[in-house]
Short mmCIF file of C-alpha atoms in Angstrom, two decimals:
data_model
loop_
_atom_site.label_atom_id
_atom_site.label_comp_id
_atom_site.label_asym_id
_atom_site.label_seq_id
_atom_site.Cartn_x
_atom_site.Cartn_y
_atom_site.Cartn_z
CA MET A 1 -61.11 -64.34 -97.21
CA GLY A 2 -60.49 -60.89 -95.53
CA GLY A 3 -58.76 -60.27 -92.26
CA CYS A 4 -57.78 -57.94 -89.56
CA LYS A 5 -53.92 -56.88 -89.72
CA ILE A 6 -54.09 -56.13 -86.01
CA CYS A 7 -55.73 -59.17 -84.64
CA ASP A 8 -56.51 -62.88 -85.83
CA PHE A 9 -60.16 -61.84 -87.02
CA ASP A 10 -60.95 -63.48 -90.54
CA VAL A 11 -64.10 -63.14 -92.34
CA ASP A 12 -65.38 -64.83 -95.91
CA LEU A 13 -65.87 -62.28 -98.55
CA TYR A 14 -69.40 -63.41 -98.97
CA CYS A 15 -70.23 -62.68 -95.30
CA ALA A 16 -68.32 -59.29 -95.53
CA LYS A 17 -70.43 -58.51 -98.64
CA TYR A 18 -73.65 -59.76 -97.23
CA PRO A 19 -73.35 -59.43 -93.37
CA PRO A 20 -75.95 -61.30 -91.24
CA PRO A 21 -78.38 -59.08 -89.48
CA GLU A 22 -77.84 -58.69 -85.56
CA VAL A 23 -81.52 -59.84 -85.04
CA ILE A 24 -83.44 -62.14 -87.11
CA ASP A 25 -87.00 -63.36 -87.17
CA ILE A 26 -87.67 -66.70 -88.50
CA SER A 27 -91.15 -67.48 -87.32
CA GLU A 28 -91.82 -70.23 -89.92
CA THR A 29 -89.16 -72.33 -87.94
CA HIS A 30 -88.84 -70.73 -84.44
CA ASN A 31 -91.40 -68.98 -82.33
CA HIS A 32 -88.79 -66.23 -80.89
CA LYS A 33 -86.33 -63.73 -82.51
CA LEU A 34 -82.70 -64.80 -82.68
CA THR A 35 -79.59 -62.67 -81.91
CA LEU A 36 -76.16 -62.88 -83.58
CA ILE A 37 -73.77 -63.82 -80.99
CA LYS A 38 -70.28 -62.53 -82.30
CA LYS A 39 -68.05 -65.02 -80.28
CA GLN A 40 -65.91 -67.98 -81.53
CA ILE A 41 -67.24 -70.86 -79.53
CA GLU A 42 -68.30 -74.30 -79.87
CA PHE A 43 -72.00 -75.09 -79.92
CA ASP A 44 -74.80 -77.56 -81.00
CA CYS A 45 -76.90 -76.52 -83.86
CA ASP A 46 -80.65 -76.93 -83.12
CA ALA A 47 -81.78 -76.79 -86.84
CA LYS A 48 -82.41 -79.75 -88.84
CA CYS A 49 -78.76 -80.21 -89.84
CA GLY A 50 -78.27 -81.51 -86.16
CA ASN A 51 -74.41 -80.80 -86.62
CA ASP A 52 -71.86 -79.13 -84.18
CA GLY A 53 -70.94 -75.75 -84.97
CA TYR A 54 -67.99 -73.30 -84.14
CA GLY A 55 -67.91 -69.47 -84.48
CA PHE A 56 -70.62 -67.01 -84.81
CA ARG A 57 -74.20 -68.23 -84.22
CA TYR A 58 -77.82 -67.12 -83.85
CA LYS A 59 -79.05 -67.69 -80.23
CA CYS A 60 -82.59 -67.67 -78.70
CA HIS A 61 -82.15 -66.25 -75.31
CA GLU A 62 -85.89 -67.59 -74.23
CA CYS A 63 -85.22 -71.22 -75.14
CA GLU A 64 -81.37 -71.28 -74.73
CA VAL A 65 -80.75 -72.81 -78.28
CA SER A 66 -78.32 -71.86 -81.07
CA PHE A 67 -78.14 -72.20 -84.67
CA HIS A 68 -75.70 -71.95 -87.46
CA VAL A 69 -75.79 -68.66 -89.37
CA ASP A 70 -76.22 -70.72 -92.57
CA CYS A 71 -79.09 -72.70 -91.19
CA VAL A 72 -81.43 -69.67 -90.60
CA TRP A 73 -80.27 -66.93 -92.76
CA ASN A 74 -79.99 -66.10 -96.50
CA PRO A 75 -79.33 -62.54 -97.62
CA SER A 76 -82.36 -60.98 -98.98
CA GLU A 77 -80.40 -58.70 -101.13
CA VAL A 78 -79.12 -61.43 -103.24
CA LYS A 79 -81.39 -62.18 -106.30
CA HIS A 80 -81.23 -65.92 -106.84
CA LEU A 81 -81.26 -66.00 -110.66
CA LEU A 82 -82.76 -69.29 -112.06
CA GLU A 83 -79.70 -69.62 -114.26
CA VAL A 84 -76.36 -67.95 -114.38
CA ASN A 85 -73.14 -67.92 -116.44
CA HIS A 86 -70.22 -68.28 -114.44
CA SER A 87 -66.67 -67.06 -115.41
CA HIS A 88 -65.16 -70.53 -114.40
CA HIS A 89 -67.56 -72.68 -116.28
CA LEU A 90 -68.44 -73.15 -119.97
CA HIS A 91 -72.09 -74.13 -119.40
CA PRO A 92 -75.03 -72.11 -117.63
CA LEU A 93 -75.56 -73.10 -114.16
CA LYS A 94 -79.27 -73.89 -112.87
CA LEU A 95 -80.30 -72.88 -109.45
CA ILE A 96 -81.07 -75.94 -107.13
CA THR A 97 -82.87 -75.63 -103.95
CA GLY A 98 -81.05 -78.26 -102.17
CA LEU A 99 -83.89 -80.92 -102.22
CA SER A 100 -84.15 -81.04 -106.08
CA LEU A 101 -81.34 -83.51 -106.31
CA ASP A 102 -81.74 -86.91 -105.03
CA ARG A 103 -78.14 -86.96 -103.52
CA CYS A 104 -76.18 -86.31 -100.33
CA ASP A 105 -72.85 -85.10 -99.34
CA ILE A 106 -72.84 -82.65 -102.29
CA LYS A 107 -69.56 -80.37 -102.17
CA CYS A 108 -68.84 -77.32 -104.09
CA SER A 109 -66.68 -78.05 -107.02
CA LEU A 110 -64.29 -74.93 -106.45
CA CYS A 111 -63.82 -74.64 -102.85
CA GLY A 112 -64.65 -78.10 -101.58
CA ARG A 113 -67.12 -77.05 -98.87
CA GLU A 114 -70.16 -79.21 -98.24
CA ILE A 115 -73.40 -77.82 -99.56
CA GLU A 116 -75.95 -78.59 -96.86
CA ASP A 117 -79.47 -78.10 -97.87
CA ARG A 118 -79.24 -74.68 -99.22
CA LEU A 119 -79.42 -72.73 -102.55
CA PHE A 120 -76.61 -73.81 -105.02
CA TYR A 121 -76.10 -73.94 -108.76
CA HIS A 122 -75.51 -77.13 -110.70
CA CYS A 123 -74.28 -78.14 -114.13
CA SER A 124 -75.94 -81.67 -115.07
CA SER A 125 -73.70 -81.94 -118.19
CA CYS A 126 -70.48 -81.77 -116.17
CA ASN A 127 -72.04 -82.95 -112.85
CA ILE A 128 -70.41 -79.88 -110.98
CA SER A 129 -72.07 -77.89 -108.26
CA LEU A 130 -71.24 -74.25 -106.89
CA ASP A 131 -72.28 -72.97 -103.53
CA MET A 132 -73.39 -69.34 -103.35
CA ARG A 133 -70.20 -68.18 -102.11
CA CYS A 134 -68.31 -69.38 -105.30
CA VAL A 135 -71.06 -67.95 -107.46
CA LEU A 136 -71.03 -64.51 -105.91
CA ASN A 137 -67.13 -64.34 -105.27
CA PRO A 138 -65.52 -66.71 -107.56
CA PRO A 139 -61.76 -67.57 -106.89
CA PRO A 140 -59.29 -65.63 -109.10
CA ILE A 141 -58.18 -67.48 -112.25
CA SER A 142 -54.42 -66.76 -111.31
CA LEU A 143 -52.61 -65.67 -108.39
CA LEU A 144 -49.22 -65.35 -106.88
CA ASN A 145 -49.15 -66.48 -103.16
CA LEU A 146 -45.59 -66.83 -101.81
CA LYS A 147 -46.90 -68.33 -98.73
CA ALA A 148 -48.13 -71.36 -100.76
CA HIS A 149 -45.62 -71.42 -103.58
CA ASP A 150 -42.87 -69.50 -105.22
CA HIS A 151 -44.44 -69.28 -108.80
CA GLN A 152 -47.44 -67.99 -110.28
CA LEU A 153 -50.65 -70.51 -109.72
CA THR A 154 -53.54 -70.92 -112.18
CA LEU A 155 -57.00 -72.16 -111.28
CA ILE A 156 -58.06 -75.51 -112.91
CA PRO A 157 -62.03 -75.02 -112.32
CA ARG A 158 -62.99 -78.54 -112.99
CA LEU A 159 -62.82 -81.74 -110.96
CA ILE A 160 -59.65 -83.70 -111.19
CA ASN A 161 -58.33 -86.52 -109.15
CA PHE A 162 -54.93 -85.34 -107.60
CA THR A 163 -52.79 -85.27 -104.54
CA CYS A 164 -52.34 -81.84 -102.87
CA CYS A 165 -48.81 -80.88 -102.46
CA ALA A 166 -49.55 -79.06 -99.32
CA CYS A 167 -51.51 -81.42 -97.28
CA GLY A 168 -50.96 -84.89 -99.07
CA LEU A 169 -54.57 -85.49 -99.34
CA SER A 170 -56.08 -87.15 -102.59
CA GLY A 171 -59.60 -86.79 -104.26
CA TYR A 172 -61.70 -85.17 -106.96
CA ARG A 173 -61.48 -81.49 -106.54
CA SER A 174 -60.67 -78.22 -108.57
CA LEU A 175 -57.16 -76.95 -107.91
CA TYR A 176 -54.34 -74.45 -108.39
CA ALA A 177 -51.55 -75.68 -110.53
CA CYS A 178 -48.08 -74.04 -111.09
CA SER A 179 -47.82 -72.24 -114.23
CA SER A 180 -44.01 -72.93 -114.64
CA SER A 181 -43.32 -75.86 -117.12
CA ILE A 182 -40.72 -77.22 -114.72
CA CYS A 183 -42.82 -77.60 -111.82
CA ASP A 184 -45.67 -79.90 -111.11
CA PHE A 185 -47.08 -78.14 -107.87
CA MET A 186 -50.79 -78.55 -107.30
CA ILE A 187 -52.75 -77.43 -104.40
CA HIS A 188 -56.34 -77.13 -102.97
CA GLN A 189 -57.94 -73.74 -102.76
CA ASP A 190 -58.34 -74.00 -99.00
CA CYS A 191 -54.71 -74.94 -98.60
CA LEU A 192 -53.37 -71.61 -100.04
CA ASP A 193 -53.67 -69.91 -96.80
CA LEU A 194 -52.08 -72.69 -94.52
CA PRO A 195 -50.31 -70.70 -91.79
CA CYS A 196 -46.47 -70.60 -91.82
CA LEU A 197 -45.79 -70.69 -88.23
CA ILE A 198 -48.01 -71.95 -85.45
CA SER A 199 -48.32 -73.23 -81.95
CA ILE A 200 -50.28 -76.48 -81.24
CA ASN A 201 -51.28 -78.34 -78.12
CA ARG A 202 -49.17 -81.43 -78.70
CA HIS A 203 -45.77 -79.79 -78.68
CA ASP A 204 -43.85 -77.38 -76.54
CA HIS A 205 -42.25 -75.36 -79.49
CA ASN A 206 -43.60 -73.52 -82.33
CA ILE A 207 -43.90 -75.51 -85.52
CA SER A 208 -43.32 -74.26 -89.19
CA ARG A 209 -44.40 -75.22 -92.57
CA PRO A 210 -41.18 -75.76 -94.70
CA SER A 211 -41.26 -76.00 -98.50
CA TYR A 212 -40.59 -79.71 -98.22
CA LEU A 213 -40.11 -82.06 -95.59
CA ASN A 214 -36.82 -83.80 -94.76
CA VAL A 215 -38.17 -86.87 -93.42
CA VAL A 216 -37.94 -90.66 -93.87
CA ASN A 217 -40.75 -93.01 -94.04
CA SER A 218 -40.69 -94.37 -90.67
CA VAL A 219 -41.37 -90.96 -89.24
CA LEU A 220 -44.87 -90.59 -87.76
CA CYS A 221 -47.16 -87.58 -87.43
CA GLY A 222 -47.11 -86.26 -83.93
CA ILE A 223 -50.87 -86.19 -83.94
CA CYS A 224 -52.38 -88.90 -85.83
CA ARG A 225 -49.41 -91.35 -85.48
CA ASP A 226 -49.75 -92.09 -89.22
CA LYS A 227 -46.59 -92.25 -91.49
CA MET A 228 -45.35 -88.83 -93.02
CA ASP A 229 -44.59 -88.66 -96.64
CA TRP A 230 -41.57 -86.52 -97.52
CA MET A 231 -43.02 -85.63 -101.00
CA TYR A 232 -45.87 -83.58 -99.51
CA GLY A 233 -46.20 -80.60 -97.10
CA GLY A 234 -46.51 -80.78 -93.19
CA TYR A 235 -45.08 -78.92 -90.24
CA SER A 236 -41.76 -79.59 -88.54
CA CYS A 237 -40.05 -78.30 -85.33
CA GLN A 238 -36.80 -76.41 -85.89
CA ARG A 239 -35.62 -77.30 -82.32
CA CYS A 240 -36.73 -81.07 -82.39
CA PRO A 241 -35.31 -82.46 -85.62
CA SER A 242 -37.58 -85.52 -85.28
CA TYR A 243 -40.77 -83.86 -84.76
CA PHE A 244 -43.21 -83.52 -87.81
CA VAL A 245 -47.09 -83.20 -88.18
CA HIS A 246 -49.30 -83.38 -91.21
CA SER A 247 -50.77 -80.10 -92.31
CA LYS A 248 -54.53 -81.03 -91.75
CA CYS A 249 -53.66 -82.45 -88.47
CA ALA A 250 -51.83 -79.40 -87.32
CA THR A 251 -54.43 -77.13 -88.32
CA ARG A 252 -57.49 -79.07 -86.66
CA ARG A 253 -59.51 -76.93 -84.42
CA ASP A 254 -59.08 -78.98 -81.44
CA VAL A 255 -55.11 -78.81 -81.89
CA TRP A 256 -54.40 -75.39 -83.10
CA ASN A 257 -56.08 -72.02 -81.68
CA GLY A 258 -56.17 -70.39 -85.24
CA LYS A 259 -53.40 -67.83 -84.54
CA GLU A 260 -50.72 -67.43 -87.26
CA LEU A 261 -47.50 -66.53 -85.49
CA GLU A 262 -45.30 -65.59 -88.47
CA GLY A 263 -43.56 -62.49 -87.34
CA VAL A 264 -44.36 -62.75 -83.75
CA HIS A 265 -41.32 -63.41 -81.62
CA GLU A 266 -41.41 -66.78 -80.00
CA GLU A 267 -41.06 -66.75 -76.16
CA THR A 268 -38.06 -68.93 -75.61
CA LYS A 269 -37.80 -68.67 -71.78
CA ASP A 270 -38.97 -71.60 -69.89
CA VAL A 271 -42.10 -71.90 -67.85
CA GLU A 272 -41.64 -70.34 -64.53
CA ALA A 273 -40.63 -72.94 -61.82
CA PRO A 274 -43.34 -73.84 -59.25
CA TYR A 275 -40.81 -73.46 -56.34
CA VAL A 276 -37.62 -71.97 -55.27
CA VAL A 277 -35.02 -74.33 -53.76
CA ILE A 278 -33.84 -73.28 -50.37
CA ASP A 279 -31.58 -75.91 -49.20
CA ASP A 280 -31.47 -79.75 -50.02
CA ASN A 281 -34.56 -80.46 -48.06
CA THR A 282 -36.48 -77.02 -48.14
CA ILE A 283 -38.53 -75.35 -50.82
CA GLN A 284 -40.72 -72.39 -51.09
CA HIS A 285 -43.67 -73.28 -53.32
CA PHE A 286 -45.42 -70.47 -55.37
CA SER A 287 -48.69 -71.69 -53.94
CA HIS A 288 -47.76 -71.10 -50.19
CA ILE A 289 -45.15 -68.40 -50.27
CA GLU A 290 -45.83 -67.50 -46.61
CA HIS A 291 -43.97 -70.60 -45.39
CA TYR A 292 -41.12 -73.15 -46.41
CA LEU A 293 -41.82 -76.80 -47.13
CA ARG A 294 -39.73 -79.46 -45.76
CA HIS A 295 -39.05 -82.71 -47.67
CA HIS A 296 -39.98 -86.19 -46.46
CA VAL A 297 -38.77 -89.17 -48.49
CA ASN A 298 -41.10 -91.81 -47.49
CA GLY A 299 -44.58 -90.92 -46.59
CA VAL A 300 -46.78 -93.13 -44.36
CA LEU A 301 -49.67 -90.84 -44.04
CA TRP A 302 -53.16 -92.12 -44.59
CA GLU A 303 -55.04 -89.81 -42.30
CA GLU A 304 -58.06 -88.04 -44.03
CA ASN A 305 -56.76 -84.63 -42.75
CA LYS A 306 -53.24 -85.38 -44.42
CA ARG A 307 -54.28 -84.86 -48.02
CA CYS A 308 -52.21 -83.27 -50.73
CA ARG A 309 -53.53 -79.85 -51.48
CA ALA A 310 -52.90 -80.23 -55.15
CA CYS A 311 -54.45 -83.45 -56.09
CA ALA A 312 -56.70 -83.86 -52.90
CA HIS A 313 -55.41 -87.67 -52.52
CA CYS A 314 -54.02 -89.07 -49.44
CA ILE A 315 -50.29 -88.67 -49.00
CA GLY A 316 -49.86 -92.65 -48.79
CA LEU A 317 -46.51 -94.05 -49.31
CA GLN A 318 -45.19 -91.31 -51.68
CA SER A 319 -42.45 -88.60 -50.78
CA PHE A 320 -43.89 -85.30 -49.94
CA TYR A 321 -43.33 -81.73 -48.81
CA SER A 322 -45.06 -80.43 -45.43
CA CYS A 323 -45.27 -76.91 -44.12
CA ILE A 324 -42.84 -76.11 -41.19
CA ASP A 325 -45.47 -73.81 -39.71
CA CYS A 326 -49.02 -75.07 -40.89
CA ASP A 327 -50.98 -78.16 -42.03
CA PHE A 328 -50.16 -77.47 -45.79
CA ILE A 329 -49.00 -80.55 -47.67
CA LEU A 330 -48.01 -81.54 -51.19
CA HIS A 331 -46.85 -84.58 -52.76
CA GLN A 332 -43.28 -84.39 -54.15
CA THR A 333 -44.79 -84.99 -57.68
CA CYS A 334 -47.54 -82.43 -57.24
CA ALA A 335 -45.33 -79.62 -56.10
CA GLY A 336 -43.24 -80.09 -59.17
CA PHE A 337 -46.34 -79.84 -61.66
CA PRO A 338 -45.64 -76.79 -64.14
CA THR A 339 -47.40 -73.42 -63.66
CA SER A 340 -48.71 -73.50 -67.36
CA ILE A 341 -49.28 -76.48 -69.54
CA TRP A 342 -50.63 -77.29 -73.25
CA HIS A 343 -53.21 -80.16 -73.05
CA VAL A 344 -54.29 -82.60 -75.79
CA LEU A 345 -58.06 -81.79 -74.93
CA TYR A 346 -57.73 -77.90 -75.40
CA ASN A 347 -55.98 -75.63 -77.95
CA GLU A 348 -54.92 -72.96 -75.70
CA ARG A 349 -52.30 -72.85 -72.83
CA LEU A 350 -53.78 -73.61 -69.35
CA THR A 351 -52.52 -72.03 -66.14
CA LEU A 352 -52.15 -73.71 -62.86
CA VAL A 353 -54.64 -72.10 -60.52
CA THR A 354 -53.94 -72.79 -56.56
CA SER A 355 -56.22 -70.58 -54.84
CA GLU A 356 -59.00 -72.33 -52.63
CA ALA A 357 -62.12 -73.05 -54.42
CA SER A 358 -65.44 -74.85 -54.21
CA ILE A 359 -65.95 -78.33 -55.85
CA PHE A 360 -65.31 -77.90 -59.68
CA GLU A 361 -65.85 -80.30 -62.67
CA CYS A 362 -63.00 -81.73 -64.54
CA TYR A 363 -63.49 -81.44 -68.12
CA ALA A 364 -61.40 -84.76 -68.96
CA TYR A 365 -63.46 -86.88 -66.76
CA HIS A 366 -66.46 -85.53 -64.79
CA ARG A 367 -65.31 -85.97 -61.32
CA MET A 368 -65.72 -83.18 -58.72
CA PRO A 369 -62.29 -82.51 -56.91
CA ASN A 370 -61.40 -79.41 -54.94
CA GLY A 371 -57.63 -79.39 -55.32
CA PHE A 372 -55.27 -77.28 -57.71
CA ARG A 373 -56.58 -77.05 -61.34
CA TYR A 374 -55.44 -76.18 -64.72
CA GLN A 375 -57.67 -73.58 -66.30
CA ARG A 376 -58.42 -71.19 -69.10
CA ASP A 377 -61.62 -69.56 -69.88
CA ASP A 378 -64.34 -72.32 -69.37
CA LYS A 379 -62.08 -75.43 -69.50
CA VAL A 380 -60.96 -76.68 -66.17
CA PHE A 381 -58.87 -79.94 -65.55
CA ASP A 382 -57.80 -81.18 -62.15
CA VAL A 383 -54.17 -81.57 -61.87
CA LEU A 384 -53.96 -85.48 -62.48
CA CYS A 385 -55.77 -85.11 -65.71
CA GLY A 386 -54.22 -81.82 -66.59
CA THR A 387 -50.72 -83.17 -66.45
CA ILE A 388 -51.37 -86.12 -68.71
CA SER A 389 -49.34 -85.76 -71.82
CA GLU A 390 -48.33 -87.94 -74.90
CA PRO A 391 -46.73 -90.50 -75.01
CA PHE A 392 -48.55 -91.72 -71.81
CA HIS A 393 -47.20 -94.64 -69.84
CA HIS A 394 -49.34 -96.62 -67.61
CA PRO A 395 -48.13 -99.65 -65.53
CA SER A 396 -51.23 -101.70 -66.79
CA HIS A 397 -49.80 -101.76 -70.33
CA ASP A 398 -46.71 -102.41 -72.21
CA HIS A 399 -47.32 -99.86 -74.97
CA PRO A 400 -47.51 -96.01 -74.80
CA LEU A 401 -51.07 -94.55 -75.18
CA TYR A 402 -52.20 -91.50 -77.03
CA TYR A 403 -55.27 -89.30 -77.29
CA ILE A 404 -56.95 -90.12 -80.69
CA PRO A 405 -60.25 -88.42 -81.10
CA HIS A 406 -62.97 -91.00 -82.17
CA ASP A 407 -66.72 -90.51 -83.21
CA GLU A 408 -67.92 -93.29 -80.98
CA ARG A 409 -67.56 -93.85 -77.25
CA ARG A 410 -64.86 -96.61 -76.41
CA GLN A 411 -65.02 -99.14 -73.70
CA CYS A 412 -62.32 -98.53 -70.99
CA ASN A 413 -60.12 -101.66 -70.22
CA GLY A 414 -59.85 -100.44 -66.65
CA CYS A 415 -63.50 -100.09 -65.37
CA ASN A 416 -65.39 -101.54 -68.53
CA GLU A 417 -67.33 -98.27 -68.95
CA LEU A 418 -67.84 -96.30 -72.05
CA ALA A 419 -66.24 -92.93 -72.53
CA SER A 420 -65.74 -90.27 -75.01
CA LEU A 421 -62.33 -89.08 -74.11
CA VAL A 422 -59.90 -91.82 -73.89
CA LEU A 423 -56.20 -92.72 -74.13
CA ALA A 424 -55.66 -95.53 -76.68
CA CYS A 425 -52.88 -97.89 -77.73
CA ILE A 426 -51.86 -97.21 -81.36
CA GLU A 427 -50.28 -100.51 -82.00
CA SER A 428 -51.67 -102.77 -84.68
CA ASP A 429 -54.25 -105.30 -83.44
CA CYS A 430 -54.17 -103.71 -79.86
CA LYS A 431 -57.43 -102.19 -78.72
CA PHE A 432 -56.36 -101.13 -75.18
CA VAL A 433 -58.15 -98.18 -73.84
CA LEU A 434 -58.23 -96.19 -70.73
CA ASP A 435 -60.44 -93.33 -69.74
CA PHE A 436 -58.94 -90.46 -67.84
CA LYS A 437 -60.55 -91.52 -64.63
CA CYS A 438 -58.68 -94.95 -64.70
CA ALA A 439 -55.55 -93.43 -66.00
CA THR A 440 -55.09 -91.29 -62.88
CA LEU A 441 -56.07 -93.77 -60.23
CA PRO A 442 -53.67 -93.94 -57.34
CA LEU A 443 -51.67 -97.17 -57.54
CA VAL A 444 -51.92 -97.63 -53.65
CA VAL A 445 -54.79 -96.63 -51.30
CA MET A 446 -55.94 -97.30 -47.75
CA HIS A 447 -59.39 -98.20 -46.60
CA SER A 448 -61.28 -98.29 -43.40
CA ILE A 449 -62.08 -101.87 -43.82
CA ASP A 450 -58.46 -102.50 -43.10
CA ASP A 451 -56.35 -99.84 -41.35
CA ASP A 452 -53.24 -102.02 -41.07
CA HIS A 453 -52.56 -102.67 -44.84
CA PRO A 454 -52.65 -100.48 -47.92
CA PHE A 455 -54.52 -101.84 -51.01
CA SER A 456 -52.58 -102.01 -54.40
CA LEU A 457 -54.20 -101.36 -57.86
CA ARG A 458 -54.23 -104.74 -59.63
CA PHE A 459 -54.09 -105.26 -63.33
CA GLY A 460 -52.98 -107.56 -66.29
CA LYS A 461 -51.90 -111.07 -65.09
CA ASN A 462 -52.35 -110.04 -61.37
CA THR A 463 -56.06 -109.90 -61.75
CA SER A 464 -56.44 -113.54 -63.14
CA GLY A 465 -59.21 -115.56 -61.41
CA LYS A 466 -62.39 -114.44 -59.64
CA HIS A 467 -62.56 -111.85 -56.96
CA TRP A 468 -65.35 -110.53 -54.55
CA CYS A 469 -65.51 -107.14 -53.22
CA ASP A 470 -65.73 -107.45 -49.36
CA ILE A 471 -67.83 -104.44 -49.15
#
């Protein structure tokens, strides 16, 4: 792997040696020319692999479809010999076209990457496979990587069932082992470059990777909520002694933005306060600096034109701030929303945007509000979804809820609809789930069917029996 010392751009040595062309013509599989898009972005690959992608991609601007670079391009400069002798293997390796073996989920025995229907080399005697990267640019036999370990490491280029000391995952892989006779350190090749200091979207402070974790068995990972093991590596927060994260969880693409922060000064100042206190009942909010806002303890405002500018809901029975000179109004809770946040659904810090805008689509739940929003690039959250953090407590359930990514859509206990992005209970035998829509429903509302009495959100035992909607 090569990288830029100035920014966080990294490139595989294989791609550096054989860079993909700017424009490619694959008329046998697609009718138009494809252009290389040099931007790190998520996309759906339209090739037969059918997998999601992230990073550089080839795009057809006429059809608006994208492809993995690997799915449409193999460097013509490389002469694919039918048989090669490899420095890390005793037997000759034979070229396989990908469809020659009646197997699936083939992984490279050196780097561990999946080999997805492309040219690779295989030894039938030892049952090992190497992808083109590891054939053209084999990993070094020995190395000294102080980021990973204090001693010299030696490559063991064969499949061995072991547990990686850096990530704690077990399986049959090649590995680097410590050359010292007094040390039993073993590590995956792809764990050698685990970052030392990072910032993730589940925690307010930077987390670092120590040589060993000083944890007890009852400590849970701050992301997946499974137990931590003190024998293997992970990340911890120096400012929060009880916060720990598995190595692989911390470096997931949806959790970490890919930036190594070692040597970068951490900003220790707090996020800028959203308002200045003028006196016990008056504030000046950053979204409305031209006038002061007066505090009202108990709201009894149900008029349609008396809506909070932040969440766009009626003020209802909540405490609120109203402008002394105009009709600007905010719930007390909404007035205190921070000016920037981390969110479990995005790996960059989001900024609170208060400028008036047309209706936008919230990424967490596809409703179309028009109030304040948290935004970064193309990710936009309304303030109610944007301020959800872990653990999330909802009055409808006794246990805290967490965002745990899931391959399948899950049924919300509030509305019975299926949703991809949900907050779930992690207690054993408890399958309680709320989507972001139901998690942010107001607890009390008014309706024109009854102008005199508010309607309260019912859940749990309070909803026993049969009910009919009067509308």
